Amino acid sequence: MSAQSETRRIGGRKPRVVISAASLERFEGLAEDAMARQPDLAKRLIDELARARIVSDAKLPDNVVAMGRPATYREEPTAQEKTVTAVSPEEADIAQGRMSVFTPIGIALLGLAEGASFQWEA
């Protein structure tokens, strides 16, 4: 699975996001718990969840970034590729390639299909 990202959000249409119903509950709880501590990040997650297409776990496509799945993304303009596995914040260890879904890039990648490209602000 790979996704492309750029470091500036200029506007335009955002790529589609697909999330499993089981993950939706988990992400909503994560955002709710973080609202007092990190309101900007919590709001960003809530916004992504609001625009996501929710599917059953069985119908979540294999080529979509999801918890526990490795994903490779490329940052432009450096073309540097990174492979990470999306995990809960308490399991995160970037040195081991385990990226929290509750980080700016974790939220941006969540639910994207392989080949998706987007612009975002770091």
mmCIF file of C-alpha atoms in Angstrom:
data_model
loop_
_atom_site.group_PDB
_atom_site.id
_atom_site.type_symbol
_atom_site.label_atom_id
_atom_site.label_comp_id
_atom_site.label_asym_id
_atom_site.label_seq_id
_atom_site.Cartn_x
_atom_site.Cartn_y
_atom_site.Cartn_z
ATOM 1 C CA MET A 1 0.000 0.000 0.000
ATOM 2 C CA SER A 2 1.405 3.387 -0.806
ATOM 3 C CA ALA A 3 0.104 6.908 -0.710
ATOM 4 C CA GLN A 4 1.656 10.157 -1.799
ATOM 5 C CA SER A 5 1.669 13.298 0.296
ATOM 6 C CA GLU A 6 2.815 16.841 -0.118
ATOM 7 C CA THR A 7 3.666 19.123 2.753
ATOM 8 C CA ARG A 8 1.389 22.047 1.867
ATOM 9 C CA ARG A 9 -2.342 22.117 1.789
ATOM 10 C CA ILE A 10 -3.433 24.430 -0.974
ATOM 11 C CA GLY A 11 -7.021 23.346 -1.315
ATOM 12 C CA GLY A 12 -8.812 21.269 -3.842
ATOM 13 C CA ARG A 13 -10.694 18.076 -3.422
ATOM 14 C CA LYS A 14 -9.594 15.650 -0.728
ATOM 15 C CA PRO A 15 -9.165 11.963 -1.610
ATOM 16 C CA ARG A 16 -11.793 9.484 -0.449
ATOM 17 C CA VAL A 17 -11.467 7.973 3.012
ATOM 18 C CA VAL A 18 -12.753 4.518 4.000
ATOM 19 C CA ILE A 19 -12.830 3.354 7.621
ATOM 20 C CA SER A 20 -14.165 0.201 9.234
ATOM 21 C CA ALA A 21 -17.125 0.515 11.591
ATOM 22 C CA ALA A 22 -15.109 -1.037 14.435
ATOM 23 C CA SER A 23 -12.309 1.500 13.962
ATOM 24 C CA LEU A 24 -14.765 4.387 13.810
ATOM 25 C CA GLU A 25 -15.789 3.870 17.456
ATOM 26 C CA ARG A 26 -12.168 3.652 18.521
ATOM 27 C CA PHE A 27 -11.201 6.844 16.648
ATOM 28 C CA GLU A 28 -14.206 8.764 17.967
ATOM 29 C CA GLY A 29 -13.226 7.808 21.516
ATOM 30 C CA LEU A 30 -9.636 8.825 20.868
ATOM 31 C CA ALA A 31 -10.731 12.231 19.562
ATOM 32 C CA GLU A 32 -13.140 12.759 22.450
ATOM 33 C CA ASP A 33 -10.477 11.887 25.034
ATOM 34 C CA ALA A 34 -7.975 14.263 23.412
ATOM 35 C CA MET A 35 -10.327 17.229 22.947
ATOM 36 C CA ALA A 36 -9.127 19.012 26.110
ATOM 37 C CA ARG A 37 -5.411 18.264 25.596
ATOM 38 C CA GLN A 38 -5.020 18.578 21.818
ATOM 39 C CA PRO A 39 -8.162 20.202 20.421
ATOM 40 C CA ASP A 40 -6.707 21.034 16.990
ATOM 41 C CA LEU A 41 -5.591 17.467 16.356
ATOM 42 C CA ALA A 42 -8.831 16.044 17.778
ATOM 43 C CA LYS A 43 -10.845 18.299 15.462
ATOM 44 C CA ARG A 44 -8.758 17.225 12.476
ATOM 45 C CA LEU A 45 -9.519 13.573 13.275
ATOM 46 C CA ILE A 46 -13.231 14.301 13.738
ATOM 47 C CA ASP A 47 -13.315 16.122 10.386
ATOM 48 C CA GLU A 48 -11.730 13.129 8.631
ATOM 49 C CA LEU A 49 -14.163 10.729 10.298
ATOM 50 C CA ALA A 50 -17.108 12.901 9.269
ATOM 51 C CA ARG A 51 -16.212 12.628 5.596
ATOM 52 C CA ALA A 52 -15.285 8.929 5.681
ATOM 53 C CA ARG A 53 -17.278 6.145 4.103
ATOM 54 C CA ILE A 54 -17.871 3.606 6.869
ATOM 55 C CA VAL A 55 -17.842 -0.090 5.961
ATOM 56 C CA SER A 56 -17.898 -3.361 7.886
ATOM 57 C CA ASP A 57 -14.526 -4.849 8.778
ATOM 58 C CA ALA A 58 -15.084 -7.572 6.188
ATOM 59 C CA LYS A 59 -15.638 -4.976 3.445
ATOM 60 C CA LEU A 60 -12.628 -2.772 4.235
ATOM 61 C CA PRO A 61 -10.496 -2.935 1.065
ATOM 62 C CA ASP A 62 -7.029 -4.441 1.452
ATOM 63 C CA ASN A 63 -5.429 -1.404 -0.189
ATOM 64 C CA VAL A 64 -6.654 1.098 2.433
ATOM 65 C CA VAL A 65 -4.521 2.460 5.292
ATOM 66 C CA ALA A 66 -5.934 1.059 8.547
ATOM 67 C CA MET A 67 -4.837 0.172 12.060
ATOM 68 C CA GLY A 68 -2.215 -2.555 12.048
ATOM 69 C CA ARG A 69 -1.576 -2.370 8.310
ATOM 70 C CA PRO A 70 1.780 -1.270 6.936
ATOM 71 C CA ALA A 71 1.672 1.637 4.484
ATOM 72 C CA THR A 72 4.300 3.361 2.412
ATOM 73 C CA TYR A 73 3.948 7.041 1.647
ATOM 74 C CA ARG A 74 6.095 9.499 -0.239
ATOM 75 C CA GLU A 75 6.682 13.089 0.771
ATOM 76 C CA GLU A 76 7.045 15.606 -2.021
ATOM 77 C CA PRO A 77 9.145 17.409 -3.173
ATOM 78 C CA THR A 78 11.923 15.275 -1.591
ATOM 79 C CA ALA A 79 10.383 12.024 -2.909
ATOM 80 C CA GLN A 80 11.441 10.406 0.369
ATOM 81 C CA GLU A 81 9.445 7.224 1.023
ATOM 82 C CA LYS A 82 8.567 5.984 4.492
ATOM 83 C CA THR A 83 6.889 2.761 5.530
ATOM 84 C CA VAL A 84 4.906 2.808 8.753
ATOM 85 C CA THR A 85 2.220 0.768 10.461
ATOM 86 C CA ALA A 86 -0.709 2.713 11.907
ATOM 87 C CA VAL A 87 -1.187 1.918 15.597
ATOM 88 C CA SER A 88 -2.887 3.371 18.658
ATOM 89 C CA PRO A 89 -0.979 6.138 20.463
ATOM 90 C CA GLU A 90 0.122 3.853 23.313
ATOM 91 C CA GLU A 91 1.675 1.389 20.813
ATOM 92 C CA ALA A 92 3.520 4.037 18.806
ATOM 93 C CA ASP A 93 7.269 3.721 18.339
ATOM 94 C CA ILE A 94 8.440 5.535 15.226
ATOM 95 C CA ALA A 95 11.912 3.938 15.505
ATOM 96 C CA GLN A 96 10.136 0.596 14.986
ATOM 97 C CA GLY A 97 7.944 1.976 12.193
ATOM 98 C CA ARG A 98 4.805 2.100 14.371
ATOM 99 C CA MET A 99 3.125 5.472 13.845
ATOM 100 C CA SER A 100 0.294 6.722 16.017
ATOM 101 C CA VAL A 101 -2.949 7.308 14.162
ATOM 102 C CA PHE A 102 -3.264 10.384 16.396
ATOM 103 C CA THR A 103 -0.523 12.415 14.710
ATOM 104 C CA PRO A 104 -0.952 14.843 11.820
ATOM 105 C CA ILE A 105 0.408 12.378 9.246
ATOM 106 C CA GLY A 106 -1.414 9.452 10.890
ATOM 107 C CA ILE A 107 -4.722 11.269 10.570
ATOM 108 C CA ALA A 108 -3.912 12.352 7.012
ATOM 109 C CA LEU A 109 -3.123 8.789 5.878
ATOM 110 C CA LEU A 110 -5.972 7.079 7.705
ATOM 111 C CA GLY A 111 -8.455 5.484 5.315
ATOM 112 C CA LEU A 112 -6.621 6.426 2.119
ATOM 113 C CA ALA A 113 -6.447 3.946 -0.730
ATOM 114 C CA GLU A 114 -3.260 2.996 -2.504
ATOM 115 C CA GLY A 115 -2.205 5.637 -5.000
ATOM 116 C CA ALA A 116 -4.080 8.477 -3.303
ATOM 117 C CA SER A 117 -2.390 11.839 -3.448
ATOM 118 C CA PHE A 118 -3.148 14.847 -1.283
ATOM 119 C CA GLN A 119 -1.698 18.075 -0.032
ATOM 120 C CA TRP A 120 -1.464 18.759 3.681
ATOM 121 C CA GLU A 121 0.064 21.193 6.080
ATOM 122 C CA ALA A 122 2.707 19.903 8.471
#
